[in-house]
Amino acid sequence: MHDMEVWQQFLEEDVIPQRNAQIRALHHYYVKNKAWIAAEFSALFDRFCQAVLARQQEGLLQKCAYIHISLLRTSLNEGHPVYMLEASDRETDGKVGLGPFRYEAGWIYGFAEAWDQGCEERRKRYMNRIERHSFEVWMKEQLYPFHVYMVHAARYAMDGVRELASFQEIEKDDSFEVRVGEYRDQEISESVYCVKERQRTSITCKGWLENKLDQDYIYEHIAGVNLMRGEYEGIDVNYTRFEEVTLTGSTLANSRMLGTRFERCVCDQADFQDCLVYDADFRDCDLTYARFDGVLGNRDYVAEAHGLVFGMNGVQFQGADLTYASFRGAKIAADFTGAELLEVDFTGADLTGSRMLERDALRVELTEEQRQMISWVKEPVHEHA
């Protein structure tokens, strides 16, 4: 067997299966502990924001444009996985040095270390056909499936962070973002919160979205516009935040909406058929007569080739008005607690992992099999997404 064939066998039979096993374990740990992880992160962020505010008051920092949460690769290589928090204005972005605020991420990279150790044991069985140094170089470029849990954790925590007085008091630029990535490497940096005070007009925004440009809308903040009866079918709005937007009668069928947030939006009669809605958030929205037929939004879907898991929190419908909405043939794990469910059509829907209030049990038309899929709770317990 040639060296390349040996390497490929090692990857396919040992490395990738072990990685996926560790990612599943990390995912389980994160989902079980995300509340306290968010609380711990928010406490650090509070102290950090107080320091940022002090720098602004001293004239050392202008309006804050970015907060970066950056993996320090050197520390990771030394066995100490930490993320550094840094704030910058438009002039200083990319120039800020190392700061004192560090988030300990051992709970993430302990699983990466276990993967490395498991692979090392298997590598030795190949009788030096695979060099340790070559494998280490390869491994250093394969950490994204682990790192992404810092992205998830920060994004999840932002609901609480936004309520912090210290965060609100920071003077922010018209365009402000919180990003998670690697120190001085913008290529893997991802936005977990974005605010844009300067918004397009309704007409301009509608035309922009109807162009269905590739990658242009991901992580965007779209607020206060009327986009009703728009033709947005097949659009990619992963992790976009729509705030107080009107989408009445709009078509968004076959769109990608991973982690998309709709905050106080009017989406009556909107067409979301066959969309990917993993972890989408529709809390407190008007969704009367909306169509979610064929959507995919179940929990814990594993893309094994990439070592990624989708469906961290389920789809959020708490407090939404879903009167006469349709979920025919949908596969969705959703929180419907506190939602208005009058005449909702769940024909053929897989509702595994969904939650509803006990008081809605007799109001919703479901098969006995569907009723067994649902967790019935007495009162809504609001969990942010």
PDB file of N, CA and C in Angstrom, residues 336-337 341 346 351 354-368 370-379:
ATOM      1  N   PHE A 336     -43.124  25.589  21.111  1.00  0.00           N
ATOM      2  CA  PHE A 336     -44.382  26.274  20.833  1.00  0.00           C
ATOM      3  C   PHE A 336     -45.042  26.802  22.102  1.00  0.00           C
ATOM      4  N   THR A 337     -44.331  26.791  23.221  1.00  0.00           N
ATOM      5  CA  THR A 337     -44.952  27.209  24.475  1.00  0.00           C
ATOM      6  C   THR A 337     -45.313  28.685  24.425  1.00  0.00           C
ATOM      7  N   LEU A 341     -51.942  28.734  18.854  1.00  0.00           N
ATOM      8  CA  LEU A 341     -51.921  27.584  17.958  1.00  0.00           C
ATOM      9  C   LEU A 341     -53.297  27.256  17.389  1.00  0.00           C
ATOM     10  N   PHE A 346     -50.764  20.521  11.368  1.00  0.00           N
ATOM     11  CA  PHE A 346     -49.540  19.739  11.551  1.00  0.00           C
ATOM     12  C   PHE A 346     -49.603  18.412  10.793  1.00  0.00           C
ATOM     13  N   LEU A 351     -42.630  16.024  14.730  1.00  0.00           N
ATOM     14  CA  LEU A 351     -42.445  17.032  15.766  1.00  0.00           C
ATOM     15  C   LEU A 351     -41.550  16.537  16.903  1.00  0.00           C
ATOM     16  N   SER A 354     -40.194  18.568  20.132  1.00  0.00           N
ATOM     17  CA  SER A 354     -40.920  19.836  20.288  1.00  0.00           C
ATOM     18  C   SER A 354     -41.537  19.935  21.681  1.00  0.00           C
ATOM     19  N   ARG A 355     -41.907  21.169  22.046  1.00  0.00           N
ATOM     20  CA  ARG A 355     -42.528  21.445  23.348  1.00  0.00           C
ATOM     21  C   ARG A 355     -43.805  22.228  23.143  1.00  0.00           C
ATOM     22  N   MET A 356     -44.843  21.852  23.898  1.00  0.00           N
ATOM     23  CA  MET A 356     -46.094  22.598  23.910  1.00  0.00           C
ATOM     24  C   MET A 356     -46.632  22.631  25.323  1.00  0.00           C
ATOM     25  N   LEU A 357     -47.520  23.579  25.575  1.00  0.00           N
ATOM     26  CA  LEU A 357     -48.151  23.676  26.886  1.00  0.00           C
ATOM     27  C   LEU A 357     -49.254  22.632  27.016  1.00  0.00           C
ATOM     28  N   GLU A 358     -49.381  22.086  28.224  1.00  0.00           N
ATOM     29  CA  GLU A 358     -50.441  21.109  28.485  1.00  0.00           C
ATOM     30  C   GLU A 358     -51.815  21.681  28.146  1.00  0.00           C
ATOM     31  N   ARG A 359     -51.999  22.963  28.401  1.00  0.00           N
ATOM     32  CA  ARG A 359     -53.309  23.562  28.163  1.00  0.00           C
ATOM     33  C   ARG A 359     -53.663  23.612  26.675  1.00  0.00           C
ATOM     34  N   ASP A 360     -52.654  23.415  25.792  1.00  0.00           N
ATOM     35  CA  ASP A 360     -52.908  23.405  24.356  1.00  0.00           C
ATOM     36  C   ASP A 360     -53.177  22.003  23.814  1.00  0.00           C
ATOM     37  N   ALA A 361     -53.081  20.986  24.690  1.00  0.00           N
ATOM     38  CA  ALA A 361     -53.180  19.601  24.227  1.00  0.00           C
ATOM     39  C   ALA A 361     -54.489  19.323  23.504  1.00  0.00           C
ATOM     40  N   LEU A 362     -55.571  19.890  24.002  1.00  0.00           N
ATOM     41  CA  LEU A 362     -56.871  19.646  23.381  1.00  0.00           C
ATOM     42  C   LEU A 362     -57.208  20.658  22.293  1.00  0.00           C
ATOM     43  N   ARG A 363     -56.396  21.709  22.183  1.00  0.00           N
ATOM     44  CA  ARG A 363     -56.656  22.745  21.184  1.00  0.00           C
ATOM     45  C   ARG A 363     -55.981  22.449  19.844  1.00  0.00           C
ATOM     46  N   VAL A 364     -54.967  21.594  19.880  1.00  0.00           N
ATOM     47  CA  VAL A 364     -54.178  21.316  18.685  1.00  0.00           C
ATOM     48  C   VAL A 364     -54.545  19.947  18.136  1.00  0.00           C
ATOM     49  N   GLU A 365     -54.792  19.885  16.844  1.00  0.00           N
ATOM     50  CA  GLU A 365     -55.154  18.626  16.204  1.00  0.00           C
ATOM     51  C   GLU A 365     -53.885  17.871  15.813  1.00  0.00           C
ATOM     52  N   LEU A 366     -53.656  16.770  16.512  1.00  0.00           N
ATOM     53  CA  LEU A 366     -52.468  15.952  16.305  1.00  0.00           C
ATOM     54  C   LEU A 366     -52.848  14.482  16.318  1.00  0.00           C
ATOM     55  N   THR A 367     -52.034  13.659  15.669  1.00  0.00           N
ATOM     56  CA  THR A 367     -52.222  12.219  15.780  1.00  0.00           C
ATOM     57  C   THR A 367     -51.656  11.770  17.121  1.00  0.00           C
ATOM     58  N   GLU A 368     -52.006  10.568  17.533  1.00  0.00           N
ATOM     59  CA  GLU A 368     -51.474  10.045  18.790  1.00  0.00           C
ATOM     60  C   GLU A 368     -49.958   9.919  18.708  1.00  0.00           C
ATOM     61  N   GLN A 370     -47.920  11.820  16.992  1.00  0.00           N
ATOM     62  CA  GLN A 370     -47.349  13.157  17.145  1.00  0.00           C
ATOM     63  C   GLN A 370     -47.374  13.599  18.601  1.00  0.00           C
ATOM     64  N   ARG A 371     -48.445  13.266  19.299  1.00  0.00           N
ATOM     65  CA  ARG A 371     -48.533  13.656  20.718  1.00  0.00           C
ATOM     66  C   ARG A 371     -47.413  13.022  21.533  1.00  0.00           C
ATOM     67  N   GLN A 372     -46.998  11.818  21.144  1.00  0.00           N
ATOM     68  CA  GLN A 372     -45.924  11.151  21.863  1.00  0.00           C
ATOM     69  C   GLN A 372     -44.565  11.784  21.569  1.00  0.00           C
ATOM     70  N   MET A 373     -44.462  12.487  20.460  1.00  0.00           N
ATOM     71  CA  MET A 373     -43.200  13.145  20.100  1.00  0.00           C
ATOM     72  C   MET A 373     -42.945  14.396  20.927  1.00  0.00           C
ATOM     73  N   ILE A 374     -43.992  14.954  21.524  1.00  0.00           N
ATOM     74  CA  ILE A 374     -43.936  16.284  22.129  1.00  0.00           C
ATOM     75  C   ILE A 374     -43.758  16.199  23.634  1.00  0.00           C
ATOM     76  N   SER A 375     -42.970  17.112  24.184  1.00  0.00           N
ATOM     77  CA  SER A 375     -42.886  17.276  25.644  1.00  0.00           C
ATOM     78  C   SER A 375     -43.949  18.291  26.050  1.00  0.00           C
ATOM     79  N   TRP A 376     -44.864  17.856  26.906  1.00  0.00           N
ATOM     80  CA  TRP A 376     -45.960  18.719  27.341  1.00  0.00           C
ATOM     81  C   TRP A 376     -45.598  19.338  28.682  1.00  0.00           C
ATOM     82  N   VAL A 377     -45.557  20.660  28.749  1.00  0.00           N
ATOM     83  CA  VAL A 377     -45.126  21.364  29.959  1.00  0.00           C
ATOM     84  C   VAL A 377     -46.269  22.211  30.507  1.00  0.00           C
ATOM     85  N   LYS A 378     -46.219  22.441  31.810  1.00  0.00           N
ATOM     86  CA  LYS A 378     -47.318  23.165  32.460  1.00  0.00           C
ATOM     87  C   LYS A 378     -47.320  24.645  32.113  1.00  0.00           C
ATOM     88  N   GLU A 379     -46.168  25.292  32.218  1.00  0.00           N
ATOM     89  CA  GLU A 379     -46.076  26.725  31.938  1.00  0.00           C
ATOM     90  C   GLU A 379     -44.839  26.982  31.101  1.00  0.00           C
TER      91      GLU A 379
END
